[in-house]
XYZ file of C-alpha atoms in Angstrom:
514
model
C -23.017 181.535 62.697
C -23.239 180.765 66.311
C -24.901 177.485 67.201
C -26.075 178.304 70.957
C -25.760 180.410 73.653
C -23.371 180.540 76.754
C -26.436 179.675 78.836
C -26.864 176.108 76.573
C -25.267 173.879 78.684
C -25.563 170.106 76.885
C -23.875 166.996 77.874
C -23.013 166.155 74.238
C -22.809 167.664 71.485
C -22.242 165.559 67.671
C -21.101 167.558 64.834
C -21.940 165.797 61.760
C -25.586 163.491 61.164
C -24.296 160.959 58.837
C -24.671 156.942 59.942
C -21.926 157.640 62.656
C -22.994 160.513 64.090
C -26.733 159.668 64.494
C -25.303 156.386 65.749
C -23.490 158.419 68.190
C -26.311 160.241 69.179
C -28.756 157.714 69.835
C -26.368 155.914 71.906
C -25.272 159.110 74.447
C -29.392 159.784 74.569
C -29.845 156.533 75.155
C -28.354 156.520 78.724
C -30.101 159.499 79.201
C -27.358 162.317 78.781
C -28.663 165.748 76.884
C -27.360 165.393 73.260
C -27.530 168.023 70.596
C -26.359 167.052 66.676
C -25.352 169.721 64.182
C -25.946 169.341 60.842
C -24.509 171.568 57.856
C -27.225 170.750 55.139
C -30.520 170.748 55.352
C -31.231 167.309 55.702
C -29.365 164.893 57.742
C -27.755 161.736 56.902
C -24.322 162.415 55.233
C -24.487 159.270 53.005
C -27.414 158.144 53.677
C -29.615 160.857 51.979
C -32.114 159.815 49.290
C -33.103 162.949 46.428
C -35.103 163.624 43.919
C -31.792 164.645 41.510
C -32.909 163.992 38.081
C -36.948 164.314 37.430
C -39.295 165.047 40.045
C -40.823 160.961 41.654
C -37.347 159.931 40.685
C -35.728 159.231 44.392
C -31.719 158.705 44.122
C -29.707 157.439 46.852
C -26.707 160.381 47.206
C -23.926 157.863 48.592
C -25.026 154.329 49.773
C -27.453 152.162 48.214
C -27.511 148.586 48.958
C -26.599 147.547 53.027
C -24.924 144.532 53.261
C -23.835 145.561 56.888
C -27.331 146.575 57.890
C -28.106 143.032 59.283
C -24.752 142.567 60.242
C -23.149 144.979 61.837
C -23.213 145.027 65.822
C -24.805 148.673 66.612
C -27.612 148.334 63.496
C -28.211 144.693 65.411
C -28.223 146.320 68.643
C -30.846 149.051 67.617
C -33.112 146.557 65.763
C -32.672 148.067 62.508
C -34.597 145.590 61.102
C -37.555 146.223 62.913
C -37.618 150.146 62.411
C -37.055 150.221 58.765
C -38.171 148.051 55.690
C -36.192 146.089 53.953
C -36.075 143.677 50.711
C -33.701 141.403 50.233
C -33.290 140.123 46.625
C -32.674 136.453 45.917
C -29.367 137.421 44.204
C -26.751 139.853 46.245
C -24.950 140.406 43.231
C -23.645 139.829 39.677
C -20.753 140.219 37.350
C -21.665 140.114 32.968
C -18.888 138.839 31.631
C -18.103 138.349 27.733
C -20.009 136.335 25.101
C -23.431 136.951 27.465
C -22.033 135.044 30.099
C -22.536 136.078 33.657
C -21.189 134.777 37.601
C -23.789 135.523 40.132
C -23.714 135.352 44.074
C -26.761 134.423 44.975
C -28.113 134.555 48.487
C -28.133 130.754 48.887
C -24.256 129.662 48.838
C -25.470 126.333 47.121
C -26.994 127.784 44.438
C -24.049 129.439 43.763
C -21.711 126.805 44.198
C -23.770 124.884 41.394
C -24.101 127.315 39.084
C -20.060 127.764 39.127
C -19.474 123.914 37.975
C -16.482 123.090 38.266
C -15.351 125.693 40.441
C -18.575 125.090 42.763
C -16.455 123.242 45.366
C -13.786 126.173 46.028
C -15.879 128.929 46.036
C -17.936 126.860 48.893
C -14.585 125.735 50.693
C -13.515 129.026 50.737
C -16.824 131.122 52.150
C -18.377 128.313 53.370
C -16.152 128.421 56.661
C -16.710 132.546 56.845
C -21.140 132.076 56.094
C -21.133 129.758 58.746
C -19.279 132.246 61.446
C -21.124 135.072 59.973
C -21.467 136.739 62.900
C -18.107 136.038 64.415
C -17.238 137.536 61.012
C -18.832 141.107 61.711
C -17.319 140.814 65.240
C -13.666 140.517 63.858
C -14.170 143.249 60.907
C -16.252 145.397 62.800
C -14.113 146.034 65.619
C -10.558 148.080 65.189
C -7.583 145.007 64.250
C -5.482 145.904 67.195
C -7.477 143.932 69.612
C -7.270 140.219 70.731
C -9.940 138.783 69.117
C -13.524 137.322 70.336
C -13.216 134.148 68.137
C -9.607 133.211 67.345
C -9.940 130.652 64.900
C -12.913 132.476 63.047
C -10.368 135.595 62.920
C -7.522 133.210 62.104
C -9.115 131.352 58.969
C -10.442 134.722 57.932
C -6.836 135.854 57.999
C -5.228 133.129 56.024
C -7.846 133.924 53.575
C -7.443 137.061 53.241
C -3.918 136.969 52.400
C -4.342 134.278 50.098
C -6.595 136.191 48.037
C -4.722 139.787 48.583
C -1.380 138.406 47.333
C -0.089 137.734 43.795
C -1.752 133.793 43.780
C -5.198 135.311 44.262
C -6.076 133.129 41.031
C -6.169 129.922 43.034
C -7.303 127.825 43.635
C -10.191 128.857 40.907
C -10.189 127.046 37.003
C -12.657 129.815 35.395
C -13.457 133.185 34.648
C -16.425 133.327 36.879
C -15.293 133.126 40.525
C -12.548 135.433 40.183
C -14.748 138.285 38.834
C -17.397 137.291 41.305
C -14.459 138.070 43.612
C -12.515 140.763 42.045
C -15.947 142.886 41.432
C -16.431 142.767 45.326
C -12.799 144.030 46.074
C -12.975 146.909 43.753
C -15.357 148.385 46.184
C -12.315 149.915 48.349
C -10.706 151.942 45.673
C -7.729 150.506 46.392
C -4.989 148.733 43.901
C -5.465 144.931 42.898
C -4.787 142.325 44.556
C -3.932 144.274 48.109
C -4.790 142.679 51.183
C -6.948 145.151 52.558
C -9.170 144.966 49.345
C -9.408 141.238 49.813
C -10.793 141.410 53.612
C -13.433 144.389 52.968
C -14.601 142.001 49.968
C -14.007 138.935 51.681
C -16.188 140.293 54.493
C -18.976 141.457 52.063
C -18.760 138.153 50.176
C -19.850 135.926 53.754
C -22.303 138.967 54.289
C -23.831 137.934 50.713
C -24.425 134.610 51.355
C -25.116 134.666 55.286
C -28.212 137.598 55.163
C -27.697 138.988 51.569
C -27.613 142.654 50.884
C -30.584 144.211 51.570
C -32.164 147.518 50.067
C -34.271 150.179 52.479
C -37.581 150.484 51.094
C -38.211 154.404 50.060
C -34.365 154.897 50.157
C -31.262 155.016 52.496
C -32.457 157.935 54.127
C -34.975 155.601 55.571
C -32.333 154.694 57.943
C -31.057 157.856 58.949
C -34.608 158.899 59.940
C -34.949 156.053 62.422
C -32.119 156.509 63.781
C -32.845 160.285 64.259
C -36.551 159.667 65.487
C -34.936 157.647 68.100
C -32.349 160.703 69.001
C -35.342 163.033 69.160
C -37.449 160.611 71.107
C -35.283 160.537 74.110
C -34.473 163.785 74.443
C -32.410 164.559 71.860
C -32.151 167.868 69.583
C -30.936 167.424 65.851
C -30.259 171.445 64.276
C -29.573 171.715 60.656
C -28.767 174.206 58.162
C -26.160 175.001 60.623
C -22.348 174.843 59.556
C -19.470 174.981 62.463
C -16.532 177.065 61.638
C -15.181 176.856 65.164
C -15.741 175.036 68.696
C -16.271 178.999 69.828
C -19.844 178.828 68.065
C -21.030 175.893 70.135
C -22.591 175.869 73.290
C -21.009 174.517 76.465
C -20.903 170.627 76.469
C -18.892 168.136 78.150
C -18.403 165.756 75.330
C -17.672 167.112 71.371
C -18.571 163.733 69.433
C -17.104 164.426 65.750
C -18.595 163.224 62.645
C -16.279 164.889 60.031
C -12.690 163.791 58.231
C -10.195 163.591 61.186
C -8.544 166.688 59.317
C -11.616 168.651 60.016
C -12.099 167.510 63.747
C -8.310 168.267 64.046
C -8.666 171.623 62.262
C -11.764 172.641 65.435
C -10.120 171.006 68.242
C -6.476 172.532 67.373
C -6.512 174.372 70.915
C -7.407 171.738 72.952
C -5.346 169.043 71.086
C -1.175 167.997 71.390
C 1.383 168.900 68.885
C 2.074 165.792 68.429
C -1.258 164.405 67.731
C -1.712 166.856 65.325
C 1.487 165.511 63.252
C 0.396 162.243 63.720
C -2.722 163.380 61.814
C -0.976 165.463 59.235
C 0.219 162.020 58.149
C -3.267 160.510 57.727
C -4.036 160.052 53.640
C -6.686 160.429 51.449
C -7.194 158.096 48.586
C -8.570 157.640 45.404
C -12.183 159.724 44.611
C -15.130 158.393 42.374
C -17.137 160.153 39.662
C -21.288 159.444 40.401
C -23.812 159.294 37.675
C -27.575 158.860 38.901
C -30.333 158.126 36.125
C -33.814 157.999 35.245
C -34.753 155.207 32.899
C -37.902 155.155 31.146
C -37.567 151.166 31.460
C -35.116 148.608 33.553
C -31.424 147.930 32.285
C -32.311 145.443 29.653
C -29.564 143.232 30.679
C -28.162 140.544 27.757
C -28.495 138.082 30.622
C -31.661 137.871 32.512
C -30.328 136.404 35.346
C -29.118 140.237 36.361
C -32.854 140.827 36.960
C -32.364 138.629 40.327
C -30.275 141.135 41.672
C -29.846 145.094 42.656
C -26.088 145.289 42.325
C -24.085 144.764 39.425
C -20.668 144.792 39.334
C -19.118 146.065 35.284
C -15.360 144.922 35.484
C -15.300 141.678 33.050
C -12.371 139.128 34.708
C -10.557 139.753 37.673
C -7.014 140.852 35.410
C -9.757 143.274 33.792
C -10.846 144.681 37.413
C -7.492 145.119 38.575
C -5.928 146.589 35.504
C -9.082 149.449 36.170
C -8.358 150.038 39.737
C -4.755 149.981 39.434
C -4.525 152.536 36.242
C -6.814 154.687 38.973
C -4.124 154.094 41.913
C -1.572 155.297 39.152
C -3.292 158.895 38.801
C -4.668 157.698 35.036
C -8.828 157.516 34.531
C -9.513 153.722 33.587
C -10.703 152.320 30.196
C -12.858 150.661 30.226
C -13.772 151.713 33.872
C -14.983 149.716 36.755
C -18.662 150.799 37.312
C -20.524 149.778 40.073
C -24.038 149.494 39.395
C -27.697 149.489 41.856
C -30.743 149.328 40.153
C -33.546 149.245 43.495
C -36.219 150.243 41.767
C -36.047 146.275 40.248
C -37.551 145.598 43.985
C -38.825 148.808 45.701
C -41.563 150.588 43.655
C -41.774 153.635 45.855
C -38.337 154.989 44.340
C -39.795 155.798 40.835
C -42.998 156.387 38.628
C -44.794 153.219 37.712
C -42.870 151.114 35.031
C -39.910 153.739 35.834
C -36.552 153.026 37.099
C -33.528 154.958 39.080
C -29.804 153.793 38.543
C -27.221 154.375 40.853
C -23.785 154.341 39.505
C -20.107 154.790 40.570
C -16.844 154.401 38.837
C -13.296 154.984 40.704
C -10.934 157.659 39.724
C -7.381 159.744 40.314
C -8.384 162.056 43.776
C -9.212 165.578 42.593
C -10.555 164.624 39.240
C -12.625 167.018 37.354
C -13.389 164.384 34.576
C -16.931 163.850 33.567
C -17.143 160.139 33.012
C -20.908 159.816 32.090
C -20.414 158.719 28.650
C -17.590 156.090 29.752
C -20.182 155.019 32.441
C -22.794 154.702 29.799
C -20.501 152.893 27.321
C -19.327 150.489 29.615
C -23.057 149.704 30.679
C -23.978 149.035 26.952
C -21.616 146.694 26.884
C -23.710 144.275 28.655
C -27.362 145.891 28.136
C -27.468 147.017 24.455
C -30.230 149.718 24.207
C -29.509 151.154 27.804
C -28.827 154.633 26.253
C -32.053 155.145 25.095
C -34.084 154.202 27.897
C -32.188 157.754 29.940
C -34.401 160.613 30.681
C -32.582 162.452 33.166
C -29.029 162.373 34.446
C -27.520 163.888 37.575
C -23.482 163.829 38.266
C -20.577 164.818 40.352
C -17.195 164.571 39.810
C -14.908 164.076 42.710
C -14.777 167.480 42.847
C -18.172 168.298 43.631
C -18.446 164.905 45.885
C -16.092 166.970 48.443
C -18.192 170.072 47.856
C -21.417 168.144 48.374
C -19.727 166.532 51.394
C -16.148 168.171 53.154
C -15.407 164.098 54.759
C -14.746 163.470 50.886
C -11.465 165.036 50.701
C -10.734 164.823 46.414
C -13.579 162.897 46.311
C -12.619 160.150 48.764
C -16.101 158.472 49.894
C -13.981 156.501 52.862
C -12.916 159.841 54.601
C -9.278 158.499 53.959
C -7.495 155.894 51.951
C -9.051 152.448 53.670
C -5.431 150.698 53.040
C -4.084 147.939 55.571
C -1.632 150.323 57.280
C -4.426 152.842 57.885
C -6.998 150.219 59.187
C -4.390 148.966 61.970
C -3.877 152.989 62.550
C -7.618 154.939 61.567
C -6.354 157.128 62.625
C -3.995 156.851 64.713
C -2.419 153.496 66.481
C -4.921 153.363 70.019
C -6.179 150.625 71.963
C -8.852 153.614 71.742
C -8.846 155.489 68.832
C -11.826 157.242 68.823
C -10.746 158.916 72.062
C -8.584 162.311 70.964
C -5.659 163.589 73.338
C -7.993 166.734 73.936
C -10.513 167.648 76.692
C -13.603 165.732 75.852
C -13.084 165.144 72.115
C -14.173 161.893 70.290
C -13.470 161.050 66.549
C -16.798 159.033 65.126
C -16.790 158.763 61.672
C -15.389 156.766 59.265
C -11.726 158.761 59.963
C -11.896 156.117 63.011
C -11.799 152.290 63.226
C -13.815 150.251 61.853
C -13.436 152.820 59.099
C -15.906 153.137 56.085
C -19.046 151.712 55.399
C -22.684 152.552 57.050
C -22.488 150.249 59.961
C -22.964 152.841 62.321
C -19.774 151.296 64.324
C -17.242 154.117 64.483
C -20.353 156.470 66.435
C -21.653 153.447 68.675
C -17.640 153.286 69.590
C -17.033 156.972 70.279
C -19.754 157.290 72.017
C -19.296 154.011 74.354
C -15.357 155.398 75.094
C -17.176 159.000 76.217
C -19.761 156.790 78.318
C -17.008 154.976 79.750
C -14.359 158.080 80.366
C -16.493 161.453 81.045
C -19.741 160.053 82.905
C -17.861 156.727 84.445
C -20.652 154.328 82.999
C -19.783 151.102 83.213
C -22.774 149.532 81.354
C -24.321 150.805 77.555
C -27.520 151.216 77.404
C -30.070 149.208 75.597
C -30.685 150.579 72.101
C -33.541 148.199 71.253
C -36.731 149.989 69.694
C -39.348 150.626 72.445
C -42.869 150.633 71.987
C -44.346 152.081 68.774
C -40.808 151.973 67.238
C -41.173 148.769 65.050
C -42.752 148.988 61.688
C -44.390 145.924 60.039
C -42.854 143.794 57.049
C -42.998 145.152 53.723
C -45.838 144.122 51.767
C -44.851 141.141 49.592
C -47.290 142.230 46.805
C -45.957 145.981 46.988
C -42.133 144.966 46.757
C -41.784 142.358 44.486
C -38.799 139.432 45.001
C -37.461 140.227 41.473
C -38.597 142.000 38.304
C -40.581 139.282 36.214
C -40.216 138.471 33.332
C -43.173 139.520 31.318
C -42.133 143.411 32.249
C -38.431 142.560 30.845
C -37.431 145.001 27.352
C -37.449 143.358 24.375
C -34.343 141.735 23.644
């Protein structure tokens, strides 16, 4: 369908209204240029919807859950994200059950967790330590693109050495137990990539020091909390956001000078084939997908009863056992083969924001890796692996939604086979996302900019990859020389959660029986 008229002329146009693309548009409307987004669906937020999926006052988050970069990352700190949405931040960031009702926590306070790993207390804090206390220096380094020189040397230079330390084949050390290395391990697994690889170890590493510097914090009411702010802020300087509108070709778009893209790099290579080099386009070609994942969302009648209370502290649960167990699952999935047991990760918000379910209800979030492509319904292996460490789990389910990776690129065309990082997040293709640029976000073709997670910093909702397309555009097509200020205006901020409506933790007198 056509999305405008020959008469619509626009300084900007973003195709796409997930984190990056609202990010880009808030940023172009922001200096005051005339912005218009484009959304297939009809909702906006790409992964940061929240849906009723499996019973009706059962809200599901459709892709991200828990933010650790929502305090940390430079646009979302920029914009005051903090101050235009709600957030709780449990006391725990997250947890791995390990055999024999055992289980290694990272808790928000590095001490704490430190203590409560004995004998291995003193590495663990050596090694994050270091990275808490350079936080932000931290989300400098990892948010930016890694061909740069960076802002902080010796922050980027001890993050480095750690990284390859714990990305090589002696990731065991300098630990003595189980417990640190899942802690670890569990964290890595979030890339989809094979174990130990170094790439896996920095996205961790960086979400470990996140953990422990501002936690991970939940939206209150869901992740597409976030996406409305940031699209309130769009429409409230000028900005237009049209859904229910797919784009075939750049022919069904108004005039504009600037195309902002928000899709797989495939895609925006696909629309801008006229406009763009032959050999950009090979140098795309080239780009590669990686693994997919197969999501299961539930409605529980009651919480997980976890074995181990101490999983009550937190919202995200990592089911991988030791750190040979989490890479033997990841790497069977890098080797085309569906893991078993799997990896599952696991977010249970409704332990500390009420609004997502009925009273005394809950809503699990799930995920578990698999080959690109799959069809395979892994519900029951999600379910098994989850009564490993929660006996009784089963029968609190009264509703189930899923999608295989399959039906996660069908619900969402970035997920090529399923792939929720809009290509394989590997260390070749974060120097190269996606292609080697001191600008990559900038394409070879008349006013075309790559913003999604296709482009450095790469995946995650950190908003980055827009706030960067859209600066370069700023910079090249309208010769600014200054950003404009993204903090919320007047009537933007909301107040603090209520402390009585959104509990720290569960307590214990609501806890299954055992």
């Amino acid at each position: 369908m056509s999305a405008g008229t020959s008469t619509d002329r626009l300084d900007a146009i973003v195709i796409g209204s997930g984190p990056n693309g609202l990010s880009a548009a808030v940023t172009l409307a922001r200096a005051g240029l005339s912005v218009r987004v484009y959304e297939r669906n009809a909702t906006i937020g790409g992964g940061l919807r929240t849906e009723e999926v499996t019973l009706p006052g059962f809200r599901h988050d459709i892709c991200s859950a828990v933010h650790p970069l929502a305090f940390a990352s430079g646009f979302f700190r920029k914009f005051g994200l903090e101050k235009r949405v709600p957030f709780v931040v449990p006391s725990a960031s997250y947890g791995n059950p390990l055999d024999g009702g055992r289980v290694a926590m990272a808790y928000l306070d590095l001490e704490r967790t430190a203590d409560a790993l004995g004998v291995d207390g003193p590495a663990w804090r050596n090694l994050l330590g270091p990275l808490v206390r350079e936080a932000d220096a931290v989300a400098q380094f990892t948010g930016s693109q890694i061909v740069q020189v960076p802002r902080h040397p010796l922050v980027a230079a001890r993050f480095g050495l750690t990284a390859l330390a714990q990305g090589g084949p002696w990731w065991d050390l300098p630990f003595r137990t189980e417990a640190p290395g899942a802690l670890l391990s569990g964290v890595f697994a979030h890339t989809t990539l094979p174990l130990p690889s170094l790439a896996g170890a920095a996205a961790g590493l960086t979400l470990a020091t996140y953990a422990h510097a501002r936690g991970w914090p939940i939206p209150v009411g869901g992740s597409q909390a976030i996406a409305e702010a940031m699209a309130a802020d769009v429409r409230a300087h000028g900005g237009e956001i049209v859904t229910d509108t797919q784009i075939d070709s750049l022919a069904d778009l108004p005039d504009a000078r600037v195309i902002v893209f928000d899709t797989h790099v495939a895609t925006a290579a696909r629309l801008g084939e006229d406009r763009l080099p032959a050999g950009y386009l090979r140098r795309i070609s080239r780009f590669r997908d990686g693994n997919g994942v197969f999501k299961a969302d539930f409605a529980l009648s009651g919480p997980v009863p976890w074995t181990n209370p101490e999983l009550f502290e937190t919202a995200t649960v990592h089911l991988g056992g030791t750190r040979r167990d989490v890479a033997r699952a990841e790497n069977a999935v890098d080797a085309g083969r569906h893991s078993e047991p799997p990896y599952v990760l696991l977010s249970q918000p409704s332990l500390f924001d009420p609004t997502r379910a009925p009273a005394g209800k809950h809503v699990l979030w799930t995920y578990t890796h698999t080959p690109r492509g799959s069809t395979e319904d892994r519900t029951e292996a999600i379910i098994h692996r989850i009564e490993q460490f929660a006996p009784g789990f089963r029968d609190l389910i009264i509703g189930t939604s899923t999608m295989n990776a399959v039906q996660m690129e069908q619900h969402n065309p970035n997920y090529i086979g399923g792939d929720i990082s809009a290509g394989a997040p590997d260390f070749a293709q974060l120097v190269a996302r996606p292609v080697l640029s001191s600008d990559p976000w900038r394409m070879p073709g008349r006013g075309l900019y790559l913003a999604s997670a296709s482009a450095a910093p790469g995946p995650g909702v950190h908003g980055l990859g827009g706030y960067y397309a859209a600066r370069s555009a700023l910079r090249h097509e309208f010769g600014f020389t200054r950003m404009p200020d993204l903090a919320p205006g007047p009537g933007q901020t909301i107040p603090a959660p209520d402390a009585t409506l959104v509990p720290d933790a569960i307590h214990p007198h609501t806890l299954p029986e055992q």
